[in-house]
Short mmCIF file of C-alpha atoms (C1' of nucleotides) in Angstrom, two decimals:
data_model
loop_
_atom_site.label_atom_id
_atom_site.label_comp_id
_atom_site.label_asym_id
_atom_site.label_seq_id
_atom_site.Cartn_x
_atom_site.Cartn_y
_atom_site.Cartn_z
CA MET A 1 -48.98 28.01 -52.76
CA LEU A 2 -49.48 26.56 -55.84
CA ASP A 3 -48.30 28.37 -58.76
CA LEU A 4 -50.58 31.08 -60.90
CA LYS A 5 -50.04 29.78 -63.98
CA PHE A 6 -50.44 26.23 -62.44
CA VAL A 7 -54.30 27.11 -60.97
CA ARG A 8 -55.22 29.11 -63.92
CA ASN A 9 -54.59 26.31 -66.94
CA ASN A 10 -55.54 23.29 -64.55
CA PRO A 11 -58.88 24.18 -62.49
CA GLU A 12 -60.00 21.15 -63.07
CA LEU A 13 -57.28 19.36 -61.56
CA VAL A 14 -56.78 21.65 -58.31
CA GLN A 15 -60.65 21.63 -58.03
CA GLU A 16 -60.77 18.01 -57.54
CA ALA A 17 -58.14 17.98 -54.96
CA LEU A 18 -59.76 20.37 -53.03
CA GLN A 19 -62.50 17.75 -53.02
CA LYS A 20 -60.24 14.97 -52.19
CA ARG A 21 -59.32 17.17 -49.22
CA GLY A 22 -62.70 18.16 -48.24
CA VAL A 23 -61.94 21.72 -48.56
CA ASP A 24 -64.59 23.55 -49.85
CA ILE A 25 -63.35 26.49 -51.89
CA THR A 26 -64.37 27.31 -55.25
CA LEU A 27 -62.11 28.99 -58.33
CA SER A 28 -64.66 30.72 -59.58
CA GLU A 29 -63.44 34.40 -58.35
CA PHE A 30 -59.89 33.17 -58.89
CA GLN A 31 -60.66 33.33 -62.68
CA GLU A 32 -62.68 36.39 -62.21
CA VAL A 33 -59.78 38.35 -60.68
CA ASP A 34 -57.29 36.71 -62.97
CA ALA A 35 -58.76 37.86 -66.35
CA ARG A 36 -59.57 41.11 -64.95
CA ARG A 37 -56.12 41.72 -63.89
CA ARG A 38 -54.91 40.49 -67.01
CA GLU A 39 -56.92 42.68 -68.97
CA LEU A 40 -56.24 45.52 -67.14
CA ILE A 41 -52.40 45.41 -67.22
CA GLN A 42 -52.59 44.91 -70.88
CA GLU A 43 -54.04 48.51 -71.06
CA VAL A 44 -51.88 50.11 -68.22
CA GLU A 45 -48.50 48.85 -70.25
CA GLN A 46 -49.46 50.29 -73.67
CA LEU A 47 -50.05 53.86 -71.57
CA LYS A 48 -47.08 53.72 -69.45
CA SER A 49 -45.04 52.88 -73.02
CA GLN A 50 -46.57 55.48 -74.53
CA ARG A 51 -45.23 57.41 -72.10
CA ASN A 52 -41.46 56.54 -71.88
CA LYS A 53 -41.68 57.39 -75.62
CA VAL A 54 -42.90 60.43 -74.98
CA SER A 55 -40.76 61.58 -72.11
CA GLN A 56 -38.12 60.78 -74.56
CA GLU A 57 -39.12 63.68 -76.56
CA VAL A 58 -39.60 65.84 -74.21
CA ALA A 59 -36.13 65.43 -72.92
CA ALA A 60 -35.08 65.80 -76.48
CA LYS A 61 -36.87 68.95 -77.06
CA LYS A 62 -35.48 70.37 -74.41
CA LYS A 63 -32.03 69.89 -75.48
CA ALA A 64 -32.64 71.38 -78.33
CA GLY A 65 -34.32 73.96 -76.68
CA GLU A 66 -37.49 73.24 -78.23
CA ASP A 67 -41.48 73.92 -76.18
CA ALA A 68 -42.29 70.91 -74.31
CA GLY A 69 -45.40 72.41 -73.13
CA GLU A 70 -48.04 70.71 -75.04
CA ILE A 71 -47.36 67.48 -74.99
CA ILE A 72 -46.04 67.70 -70.67
CA ALA A 73 -49.57 68.41 -70.57
CA GLU A 74 -51.15 65.76 -72.66
CA MET A 75 -48.93 63.27 -70.30
CA LYS A 76 -50.00 64.83 -67.53
CA ALA A 77 -53.90 63.23 -67.89
CA VAL A 78 -52.05 59.93 -69.12
CA SER A 79 -49.85 59.26 -66.20
CA GLN A 80 -53.14 60.27 -63.76
CA LYS A 81 -55.04 57.37 -66.01
CA ILE A 82 -51.67 55.66 -65.19
CA LYS A 83 -51.97 55.60 -61.73
CA GLU A 84 -55.86 54.65 -61.40
CA LEU A 85 -55.30 51.43 -63.16
CA ASP A 86 -51.63 50.25 -61.24
CA ASP A 87 -53.87 50.98 -58.05
CA GLU A 88 -56.40 49.07 -59.76
CA VAL A 89 -54.42 46.11 -60.49
CA LYS A 90 -52.54 46.38 -56.95
CA GLY A 91 -55.73 46.02 -55.43
CA LEU A 92 -56.49 42.63 -57.40
CA GLU A 93 -52.89 41.10 -56.88
CA GLN A 94 -53.91 41.44 -53.36
CA ARG A 95 -56.72 39.55 -53.85
CA LEU A 96 -55.39 36.74 -56.15
CA GLN A 97 -52.32 36.66 -53.56
CA GLU A 98 -55.15 36.10 -50.98
CA ILE A 99 -56.84 33.48 -52.67
CA LEU A 100 -54.23 31.54 -53.53
CA LEU A 101 -52.56 31.68 -50.08
CA GLY A 102 -55.75 29.86 -48.68
CA ILE A 103 -55.55 26.90 -51.18
CA PRO A 104 -53.80 23.97 -49.94
CA ASN A 105 -51.47 21.88 -51.76
CA ILE A 106 -52.48 18.43 -53.83
CA PRO A 107 -51.79 15.52 -52.37
CA HIS A 108 -49.62 13.40 -54.38
CA ASP A 109 -51.05 10.56 -56.48
CA SER A 110 -50.01 7.91 -53.63
CA VAL A 111 -51.90 9.42 -50.70
CA PRO A 112 -54.93 7.55 -50.29
CA VAL A 113 -58.53 9.32 -50.60
CA GLY A 114 -60.16 9.57 -47.05
CA LYS A 115 -62.15 11.76 -45.15
CA ASP A 116 -59.87 11.76 -41.76
CA ASP A 117 -57.46 10.53 -39.19
CA SER A 118 -59.50 6.86 -39.66
CA ASP A 119 -58.91 6.37 -43.20
CA ASN A 120 -55.10 6.41 -42.70
CA LEU A 121 -53.24 3.78 -43.88
CA GLU A 122 -50.81 1.93 -41.64
CA VAL A 123 -47.86 1.40 -43.67
CA ARG A 124 -45.41 -1.14 -40.93
CA THR A 125 -45.40 -1.51 -37.58
CA TRP A 126 -42.09 -2.29 -35.20
CA GLY A 127 -42.32 -3.87 -32.51
CA GLU A 128 -44.79 -5.55 -30.29
CA PRO A 129 -47.04 -2.81 -28.07
CA THR A 130 -44.97 -2.92 -24.34
CA ARG A 131 -47.15 -5.96 -22.02
CA PHE A 132 -47.04 -5.77 -18.24
CA SER A 133 -47.10 -8.34 -15.25
CA PHE A 134 -48.63 -5.63 -13.73
CA ASP A 135 -50.68 -2.65 -13.72
CA PRO A 136 -48.85 0.29 -15.45
CA LYS A 137 -49.39 3.91 -14.76
CA PRO A 138 -49.90 6.63 -17.43
CA HIS A 139 -47.08 8.91 -17.26
CA TRP A 140 -48.55 11.77 -15.56
CA GLU A 141 -48.70 9.84 -12.59
CA ILE A 142 -45.19 7.86 -12.69
CA GLY A 143 -43.50 11.49 -13.40
CA GLU A 144 -45.20 12.93 -9.88
CA ASP A 145 -44.64 10.06 -7.98
CA LEU A 146 -40.99 10.11 -8.98
CA ASP A 147 -41.21 13.79 -8.38
CA ILE A 148 -39.14 14.44 -12.13
CA LEU A 149 -42.43 16.00 -13.45
CA SER A 150 -44.73 18.83 -11.67
CA PHE A 151 -47.89 19.60 -13.62
CA ALA A 152 -49.08 21.55 -10.91
CA GLN A 153 -46.06 24.01 -10.60
CA GLY A 154 -45.91 24.39 -14.33
CA ALA A 155 -49.85 25.62 -13.75
CA LYS A 156 -48.83 28.07 -10.89
CA ILE A 157 -45.94 29.71 -12.49
CA THR A 158 -47.76 29.94 -16.05
CA GLY A 159 -51.21 28.10 -16.68
CA ALA A 160 -52.92 24.90 -17.84
CA ARG A 161 -50.18 22.92 -20.53
CA PHE A 162 -47.32 24.31 -19.43
CA THR A 163 -45.25 21.53 -17.20
CA VAL A 164 -42.05 21.70 -14.85
CA TYR A 165 -39.46 19.02 -15.42
CA ARG A 166 -37.34 18.14 -12.16
CA GLY A 167 -34.18 16.39 -11.13
CA LEU A 168 -33.81 13.21 -13.19
CA GLY A 169 -36.73 14.47 -15.64
CA ALA A 170 -35.09 17.53 -16.78
CA ARG A 171 -31.90 15.32 -16.85
CA LEU A 172 -33.95 12.78 -18.96
CA GLU A 173 -35.49 15.37 -21.75
CA ARG A 174 -31.92 17.02 -22.36
CA ALA A 175 -30.46 13.59 -22.30
CA VAL A 176 -32.73 12.78 -25.31
CA ILE A 177 -32.27 16.11 -27.18
CA ASN A 178 -28.70 15.66 -27.18
CA PHE A 179 -29.44 11.60 -28.32
CA MET A 180 -31.50 12.21 -31.25
CA LEU A 181 -29.05 15.68 -32.27
CA ASP A 182 -25.85 13.50 -31.90
CA LEU A 183 -27.44 10.28 -33.85
CA HIS A 184 -28.93 13.09 -36.67
CA THR A 185 -25.65 14.86 -37.27
CA ARG A 186 -22.98 12.09 -37.14
CA GLU A 187 -25.21 9.02 -38.44
CA HIS A 188 -27.33 10.89 -40.90
CA GLY A 189 -25.94 13.26 -42.20
CA TYR A 190 -27.51 16.70 -41.07
CA LYS A 191 -25.76 19.94 -40.60
CA GLU A 192 -27.04 21.24 -36.79
CA ILE A 193 -29.03 24.73 -36.51
CA PHE A 194 -29.39 26.26 -33.92
CA PRO A 195 -32.21 28.97 -34.74
CA PRO A 196 -34.27 31.64 -33.31
CA PHE A 197 -36.96 30.74 -31.59
CA ILE A 198 -38.92 34.02 -32.47
CA VAL A 199 -39.42 34.55 -36.23
CA ASN A 200 -41.50 37.34 -38.08
CA SER A 201 -44.79 37.10 -40.12
CA ASP A 202 -43.01 36.61 -43.70
CA SER A 203 -41.10 33.58 -42.46
CA MET A 204 -44.66 32.32 -40.90
CA ILE A 205 -46.07 33.37 -44.05
CA GLY A 206 -42.87 31.15 -46.10
CA THR A 207 -43.91 28.28 -44.67
CA GLY A 208 -47.45 28.21 -44.83
CA GLN A 209 -48.80 28.87 -40.91
CA LEU A 210 -49.92 32.00 -41.77
CA PRO A 211 -51.90 33.81 -43.12
CA LYS A 212 -54.57 30.47 -42.42
CA PHE A 213 -53.41 29.45 -38.83
CA ALA A 214 -52.80 32.73 -36.93
CA ALA A 215 -55.20 31.27 -33.86
CA ASP A 216 -52.90 28.85 -33.06
CA MET A 217 -49.63 30.52 -32.79
CA PHE A 218 -48.39 32.83 -29.91
CA LYS A 219 -48.09 36.25 -31.33
CA LEU A 220 -46.26 38.88 -29.66
CA GLU A 221 -47.40 41.89 -28.55
CA GLY A 222 -47.28 45.14 -30.80
CA LEU A 223 -44.41 43.53 -32.53
CA ASP A 224 -44.34 41.47 -36.31
CA TYR A 225 -42.81 38.02 -34.08
CA TYR A 226 -44.02 34.74 -33.53
CA LEU A 227 -42.83 32.40 -31.45
CA ILE A 228 -42.49 29.49 -33.50
CA PRO A 229 -44.50 26.27 -33.22
CA THR A 230 -41.52 24.37 -34.80
CA ALA A 231 -38.03 24.46 -35.53
CA GLU A 232 -39.35 23.66 -39.42
CA VAL A 233 -40.20 27.51 -39.77
CA PRO A 234 -36.48 29.21 -38.88
CA VAL A 235 -34.78 26.72 -40.73
CA THR A 236 -36.76 26.49 -43.94
CA ASN A 237 -36.62 30.17 -44.15
CA LEU A 238 -32.91 29.99 -43.71
CA HIS A 239 -32.82 29.78 -47.24
CA ARG A 240 -35.98 32.40 -48.08
CA GLU A 241 -35.53 34.28 -51.49
CA GLU A 242 -32.23 32.60 -52.66
CA ILE A 243 -31.17 30.59 -55.17
CA LEU A 244 -28.78 27.47 -54.36
CA PRO A 245 -26.23 26.24 -56.66
CA GLY A 246 -27.61 22.66 -57.79
CA GLU A 247 -24.33 20.92 -56.61
CA GLU A 248 -25.43 21.90 -52.84
CA LEU A 249 -28.54 19.67 -52.82
CA PRO A 250 -29.63 18.19 -50.87
CA ILE A 251 -29.17 20.04 -47.70
CA TYR A 252 -30.29 18.37 -44.51
CA TYR A 253 -30.35 20.28 -41.57
CA ALA A 254 -31.34 18.95 -37.94
CA ALA A 255 -32.37 21.94 -35.19
CA TYR A 256 -33.15 21.70 -31.66
CA SER A 257 -35.76 24.15 -30.36
CA GLY A 258 -38.65 24.96 -27.97
CA CYS A 259 -42.22 24.77 -30.04
CA PHE A 260 -44.91 27.16 -28.66
CA ARG A 261 -48.64 26.32 -29.75
CA ALA A 262 -51.42 28.25 -28.96
CA GLU A 263 -53.92 25.64 -30.76
CA ALA A 264 -56.85 27.59 -30.77
CA GLY A 265 -59.09 23.77 -31.45
CA ALA A 266 -57.54 21.40 -28.99
CA ALA A 267 -59.18 22.39 -25.86
CA GLY A 268 -60.18 19.23 -23.98
CA ARG A 269 -57.98 17.08 -25.99
CA ASP A 270 -55.11 15.48 -24.49
CA THR A 271 -55.57 17.11 -21.18
CA ARG A 272 -53.39 15.11 -19.09
CA GLY A 273 -49.48 14.92 -18.92
CA LEU A 274 -46.99 15.78 -21.56
CA ILE A 275 -48.63 14.98 -24.93
CA ARG A 276 -50.27 18.31 -25.92
CA GLN A 277 -48.56 21.45 -24.40
CA HIS A 278 -48.45 25.01 -25.24
CA GLN A 279 -44.43 24.63 -25.15
CA PHE A 280 -42.40 21.50 -25.53
CA ASN A 281 -39.20 20.92 -27.29
CA LYS A 282 -38.46 19.12 -30.70
CA VAL A 283 -35.71 17.71 -32.78
CA GLU A 284 -36.71 18.53 -36.12
CA LEU A 285 -35.30 17.88 -39.59
CA VAL A 286 -35.58 19.89 -42.68
CA LYS A 287 -34.39 18.99 -46.26
CA PHE A 288 -34.09 20.87 -49.18
CA THR A 289 -33.62 18.89 -51.96
CA ARG A 290 -33.97 18.74 -56.26
CA PRO A 291 -37.38 17.27 -57.58
CA GLU A 292 -36.62 14.91 -59.06
CA ASP A 293 -35.55 13.30 -55.51
CA SER A 294 -37.74 14.69 -52.94
CA TYR A 295 -39.37 11.54 -52.35
CA ALA A 296 -36.88 9.40 -52.21
CA GLU A 297 -36.04 11.60 -50.12
CA LEU A 298 -38.96 11.65 -47.63
CA GLU A 299 -38.27 8.20 -47.53
CA LYS A 300 -35.39 8.38 -46.30
CA LEU A 301 -36.21 11.62 -43.55
CA THR A 302 -39.06 8.93 -42.66
CA ASN A 303 -36.73 5.95 -41.73
CA ASN A 304 -33.99 8.70 -39.76
CA ALA A 305 -36.90 9.54 -37.46
CA GLU A 306 -37.91 6.02 -37.02
CA ARG A 307 -34.07 5.27 -36.30
CA VAL A 308 -34.83 6.97 -32.93
CA LEU A 309 -37.32 4.72 -31.63
CA GLN A 310 -35.52 1.69 -33.04
CA LEU A 311 -32.69 2.78 -30.57
CA LEU A 312 -34.88 3.78 -27.98
CA GLU A 313 -36.81 0.09 -28.43
CA LEU A 314 -39.97 1.81 -28.55
CA PRO A 315 -42.40 -0.11 -30.13
CA TYR A 316 -44.54 2.29 -33.02
CA ARG A 317 -45.83 2.37 -36.51
CA VAL A 318 -45.91 4.30 -39.35
CA VAL A 319 -49.03 5.53 -41.16
CA THR A 320 -49.33 7.76 -44.50
CA LEU A 321 -52.00 10.30 -44.32
CA CYS A 322 -54.85 10.27 -46.06
CA THR A 323 -56.17 13.56 -48.42
CA GLY A 324 -58.39 14.33 -45.35
CA ASP A 325 -56.06 14.22 -42.66
CA LEU A 326 -53.26 15.77 -44.93
CA GLY A 327 -51.65 19.22 -43.82
CA PHE A 328 -52.21 22.10 -45.47
CA SER A 329 -48.63 23.07 -47.14
CA SER A 330 -47.49 18.52 -47.65
CA ALA A 331 -48.67 16.75 -50.82
CA LYS A 332 -47.54 14.17 -48.17
CA THR A 333 -47.36 12.68 -44.99
CA TYR A 334 -45.88 9.90 -43.26
CA ASP A 335 -46.58 9.80 -39.32
CA ILE A 336 -44.67 7.70 -37.09
CA GLU A 337 -46.94 6.59 -34.24
CA VAL A 338 -45.39 5.30 -30.63
CA TRP A 339 -46.95 2.93 -28.52
CA LEU A 340 -48.41 4.76 -25.14
CA PRO A 341 -49.92 2.25 -22.33
CA SER A 342 -51.75 4.73 -21.23
CA TYR A 343 -53.41 5.38 -24.27
CA GLN A 344 -53.20 1.86 -25.14
CA ALA A 345 -53.27 2.79 -28.58
CA TYR A 346 -50.42 3.98 -31.08
CA LYS A 347 -49.96 8.05 -30.74
CA GLU A 348 -48.38 10.89 -33.10
CA ILE A 349 -44.48 11.37 -32.53
CA SER A 350 -43.41 12.77 -36.04
CA SER A 351 -44.45 14.05 -39.25
CA CYS A 352 -42.72 13.83 -41.73
CA SER A 353 -43.96 15.42 -44.91
CA ASN A 354 -42.95 16.53 -48.94
CA PHE A 355 -44.27 19.71 -49.38
CA GLU A 356 -42.73 19.87 -52.94
CA ASP A 357 -42.23 23.18 -53.91
CA PHE A 358 -45.34 24.61 -52.37
CA GLN A 359 -43.44 26.25 -49.46
CA ALA A 360 -40.39 26.74 -52.16
CA ARG A 361 -42.93 29.23 -54.22
CA ARG A 362 -44.05 30.79 -51.19
CA ALA A 363 -40.39 31.43 -49.57
CA GLN A 364 -38.82 31.95 -53.07
CA ILE A 365 -36.31 29.17 -52.65
CA ARG A 366 -34.81 27.96 -55.70
CA TYR A 367 -31.66 26.24 -57.40
CA ARG A 368 -29.85 26.51 -60.60
CA PRO A 369 -30.11 22.66 -62.07
CA HIS A 370 -26.98 23.93 -63.92
CA PRO A 371 -24.76 26.63 -63.71
CA LYS A 372 -26.45 28.15 -66.89
CA ALA A 373 -29.53 26.86 -65.82
CA LYS A 374 -32.66 28.51 -65.13
CA ALA A 375 -33.89 28.95 -61.60
CA GLU A 376 -36.10 26.45 -60.04
CA TYR A 377 -38.29 26.09 -57.27
CA VAL A 378 -36.16 23.07 -54.35
CA HIS A 379 -38.70 21.08 -52.94
CA THR A 380 -38.78 21.10 -49.09
CA LEU A 381 -39.16 18.38 -46.67
CA ASN A 382 -39.04 18.19 -42.98
CA GLY A 383 -39.97 16.01 -40.01
CA SER A 384 -39.81 15.89 -36.60
CA GLY A 385 -36.76 14.09 -35.17
CA LEU A 386 -38.48 13.24 -32.55
CA ALA A 387 -40.84 15.31 -30.59
CA VAL A 388 -39.38 15.43 -27.11
CA GLY A 389 -42.10 15.60 -24.97
CA ARG A 390 -43.64 12.74 -26.32
CA THR A 391 -40.63 10.59 -26.56
CA VAL A 392 -40.31 11.21 -22.82
CA ALA A 393 -43.54 10.15 -21.90
CA ALA A 394 -42.96 7.17 -23.90
CA ILE A 395 -40.21 6.18 -21.83
CA LEU A 396 -41.81 6.72 -18.90
CA GLU A 397 -44.71 4.49 -19.45
CA ASN A 398 -42.79 1.65 -22.11
CA TYR A 399 -39.96 1.23 -19.35
CA GLN A 400 -41.62 2.02 -16.13
CA GLN A 401 -41.21 -0.99 -13.61
CA GLU A 402 -43.35 -3.11 -11.08
CA ASP A 403 -41.49 -0.87 -8.37
CA GLY A 404 -42.28 2.34 -9.52
CA THR A 405 -39.36 3.03 -10.95
CA VAL A 406 -38.30 3.20 -14.74
CA ALA A 407 -35.37 2.32 -16.62
CA VAL A 408 -33.22 4.27 -18.72
CA PRO A 409 -33.34 2.97 -22.22
CA ARG A 410 -29.22 1.62 -22.91
CA VAL A 411 -28.41 4.55 -25.79
CA LEU A 412 -29.64 7.34 -23.06
CA GLN A 413 -27.39 5.87 -20.37
CA PRO A 414 -24.32 7.98 -21.17
CA TYR A 415 -26.33 11.20 -21.58
CA MET A 416 -27.54 10.23 -18.26
CA GLY A 417 -24.14 10.55 -16.50
CA GLY A 418 -24.58 6.26 -16.53
CA VAL A 419 -27.87 6.76 -14.38
CA LYS A 420 -29.46 3.04 -15.20
CA VAL A 421 -32.80 4.05 -13.18
CA ILE A 422 -35.27 6.46 -12.35
CA GLY A 423 -36.27 6.30 -8.83
CA LYS A 424 -37.41 7.82 -5.58
"C1'" G B 1 -31.87 53.85 -25.19
"C1'" G B 2 -28.66 58.18 -27.91
"C1'" A B 3 -25.86 60.50 -32.19
"C1'" G B 4 -23.97 59.67 -36.81
"C1'" A B 5 -22.38 56.70 -41.64
"C1'" G B 6 -24.83 53.52 -45.04
"C1'" A B 7 -28.17 49.57 -48.77
"C1'" U B 8 -27.13 49.37 -56.43
"C1'" G B 9 -26.61 42.37 -60.68
"C1'" G B 10 -23.03 36.41 -58.02
"C1'" C B 11 -19.28 39.23 -55.00
"C1'" C B 12 -16.48 44.05 -55.07
"C1'" G B 13 -17.76 48.98 -56.86
"C1'" A B 14 -19.42 53.87 -59.91
"C1'" G B 15 -23.65 56.95 -60.62
"C1'" U B 16 -26.98 60.45 -56.13
"C1'" C B 17 -25.10 67.25 -54.70
"C1'" C B 18 -26.49 69.57 -60.91
"C1'" G B 19 -33.61 64.23 -62.36
"C1'" G B 20 -33.75 62.89 -69.38
"C1'" C B 21 -30.74 57.05 -74.42
"C1'" U B 22 -27.92 53.55 -67.24
"C1'" G B 23 -31.23 47.76 -66.04
"C1'" A B 24 -27.25 50.50 -64.63
"C1'" A B 25 -20.05 51.90 -65.61
"C1'" G B 26 -15.30 49.20 -64.24
"C1'" G B 27 -13.16 45.32 -61.62
"C1'" C B 28 -13.68 39.92 -60.10
"C1'" G B 29 -16.13 35.45 -60.12
"C1'" C B 30 -18.40 31.85 -63.63
"C1'" U B 31 -19.99 29.91 -68.50
"C1'" C B 32 -18.43 28.97 -73.61
"C1'" G B 33 -14.61 29.56 -77.34
"C1'" C B 34 -9.48 30.49 -79.23
"C1'" C B 35 -4.51 29.14 -78.09
"C1'" U B 36 -1.80 24.61 -75.21
"C1'" C B 37 -0.09 18.12 -74.85
"C1'" G B 38 -2.85 19.44 -70.75
"C1'" A B 39 -3.01 23.74 -67.47
"C1'" A B 40 -1.88 28.99 -66.34
"C1'" A B 41 -1.25 33.61 -68.67
"C1'" G B 42 -3.60 35.78 -72.79
"C1'" C B 43 -7.47 36.93 -76.37
"C1'" G B 44 -12.68 36.74 -77.71
"C1'" A B 45 -17.98 36.30 -76.50
"C1'" G B 46 -21.75 35.80 -72.90
"C1'" U B 47 -23.70 36.06 -67.95
"C1'" A B 48 -30.69 39.14 -62.82
"C1'" G B 49 -35.38 38.17 -61.83
"C1'" G B 50 -40.60 38.74 -62.29
"C1'" C B 51 -45.11 39.75 -64.74
"C1'" A B 52 -48.23 40.54 -69.75
"C1'" G B 53 -48.97 39.69 -74.78
"C1'" G B 54 -46.85 36.88 -79.64
"C1'" A B 55 -50.46 30.13 -83.73
"C1'" A B 56 -44.94 30.91 -78.46
"C1'" G B 57 -45.52 24.63 -73.48
"C1'" C B 58 -37.84 24.04 -73.37
"C1'" C B 59 -35.78 28.26 -77.76
"C1'" C B 60 -37.82 33.01 -79.77
"C1'" C B 61 -39.65 38.08 -80.42
"C1'" U B 62 -42.35 42.33 -78.34
"C1'" G B 63 -43.49 45.58 -73.96
"C1'" C B 64 -44.61 46.34 -68.81
"C1'" C B 65 -42.10 46.25 -63.64
"C1'" U B 66 -37.60 46.06 -60.29
"C1'" C B 67 -31.13 50.09 -57.92
"C1'" G B 68 -33.47 47.96 -49.10
"C1'" U B 69 -39.23 47.77 -48.53
"C1'" G B 70 -43.18 51.50 -49.20
"C1'" G B 71 -45.35 55.97 -50.36
"C1'" G B 72 -45.05 61.06 -52.90
"C1'" U B 73 -43.25 65.13 -56.37
"C1'" U B 74 -42.92 64.85 -61.85
"C1'" C B 75 -44.21 64.65 -68.65
"C1'" G B 76 -39.76 61.41 -66.61
"C1'" A B 77 -36.48 59.24 -60.28
"C1'" A B 78 -31.27 54.31 -59.30
"C1'" U B 79 -30.90 60.10 -58.37
"C1'" C B 80 -35.58 65.23 -55.19
"C1'" C B 81 -38.87 64.34 -50.56
"C1'" C B 82 -41.52 61.22 -46.51
"C1'" A B 83 -41.89 56.89 -43.24
"C1'" C B 84 -40.42 52.22 -42.63
"C1'" U B 85 -36.33 47.94 -42.06
"C1'" C B 86 -31.83 46.41 -42.14
"C1'" U B 87 -25.96 46.61 -41.57
"C1'" C B 88 -21.97 49.53 -39.72
"C1'" U B 89 -19.37 52.81 -36.16
"C1'" C B 90 -19.19 55.80 -31.28
"C1'" C B 91 -22.15 56.15 -26.73
"C1'" G B 92 -25.38 54.32 -22.95
"C1'" C B 93 -26.93 49.57 -20.98
"C1'" C B 94 -26.96 44.39 -20.37
"C1'" A B 95 -25.75 38.30 -19.89
#
RNA sequence: GGAGAGAUGGCCGAGUCCGGCUGAAGGCGCUCGCCUCGAAAGCGAGUAGGCAGGAAGCCCCUGCCUCGUGGGUUCGAAUCCCACUCUCUCCGCCA
């Protein structure tokens, strides 16, 4: 969320940012509630100050053996009034909090202004879209033909948008996970984390999934627990309500996790194959940085994710999301899109974002620039490094061969026990 | 799941039974001085966060809030009452 004082002091700037995002929120209620709250606080604090003073007097009188009945009776009324005002202030603060939690982050100046994904800006491409001398198949057909993916079994044992990986398919999924984790931990300097896949609502609020996007999450019945939609949630919340020593920054974490998404609004999109599932695997990269470093760190993080595709030799491009397509909590996002022959298009496989202090403020993650200095909010970043299911889909499609088999990318062969080709 | 113990500042740890200069003793750690060629030891000083005001963006002053969280009792709560959360020990169960 944005800083209360920042919103108070820069309403035009916030309003402008909301407009660029195409979000329809006005700040008039915020301003009313904020002003009323401050007014009441001054009133109630004056009363509390009085009460504190008189309470001292009561203590003194009692000690001296004098009667304090009169002023005690007087304070009874004051205390009653304080209680009433406190309740009112609390109500206003709750409302203020709600309003603030509903305001998205302010896009960075370098983010292009635009309406939707058609206005996203292509930054660079790597490789060429794969060409075939035969008629290529979509990955869901390849997977079923080779008996390494079963959508029917997934649908039977659970439901739509669940998939069973079989044999070398299961092995390939696991190989991709291990390859990515090894790359990021050994070569890119990330510390490996294996988090819980279930978190409480405080964590979901900390990273911005709640309260706005409850409908996209799976909640455990009768409990304050949610299945994580991404490892970003548990990993970023690792340092919730902490003040980190400045010398520990930047912190890099890489985490594998299952990801669970209800995706309330996605019905009818990407209905076939591995692209949009209720459960999928992902290796996530998370960074905590000093504010002045966060944009340089975003470039590095994006490059780290790209490296996976380069080593897998999968063609891709990088786009900067425009203001209208930017995620709620993000100030700037690069999407990495891999070439998918079945879509005849680039398809998102990673999303790398700088949240600046937006998540840090919600989650109360701070650091001390110097041992004596006042604590400030860190900047948090994260990006997929990468989405595993989509990577497998991209491998199957881009590495398919005319005889129906699929070649295994060279870097994955050691992770596949030396298997070079997935065949029948 | 059952029984018991506990949760206090960066850490350890008093205070809770008997509510009143205790935002909190003492110790450790850390920071800055003194000492030293330098270091250690020793000595001295300083060391939580938030909110609202103050012709005040950093500094400073005043007030308010915070002793796991949320309620309650009271003129007044770290201290009394209730609920919840978490941690530890024992038993049961399990991978």
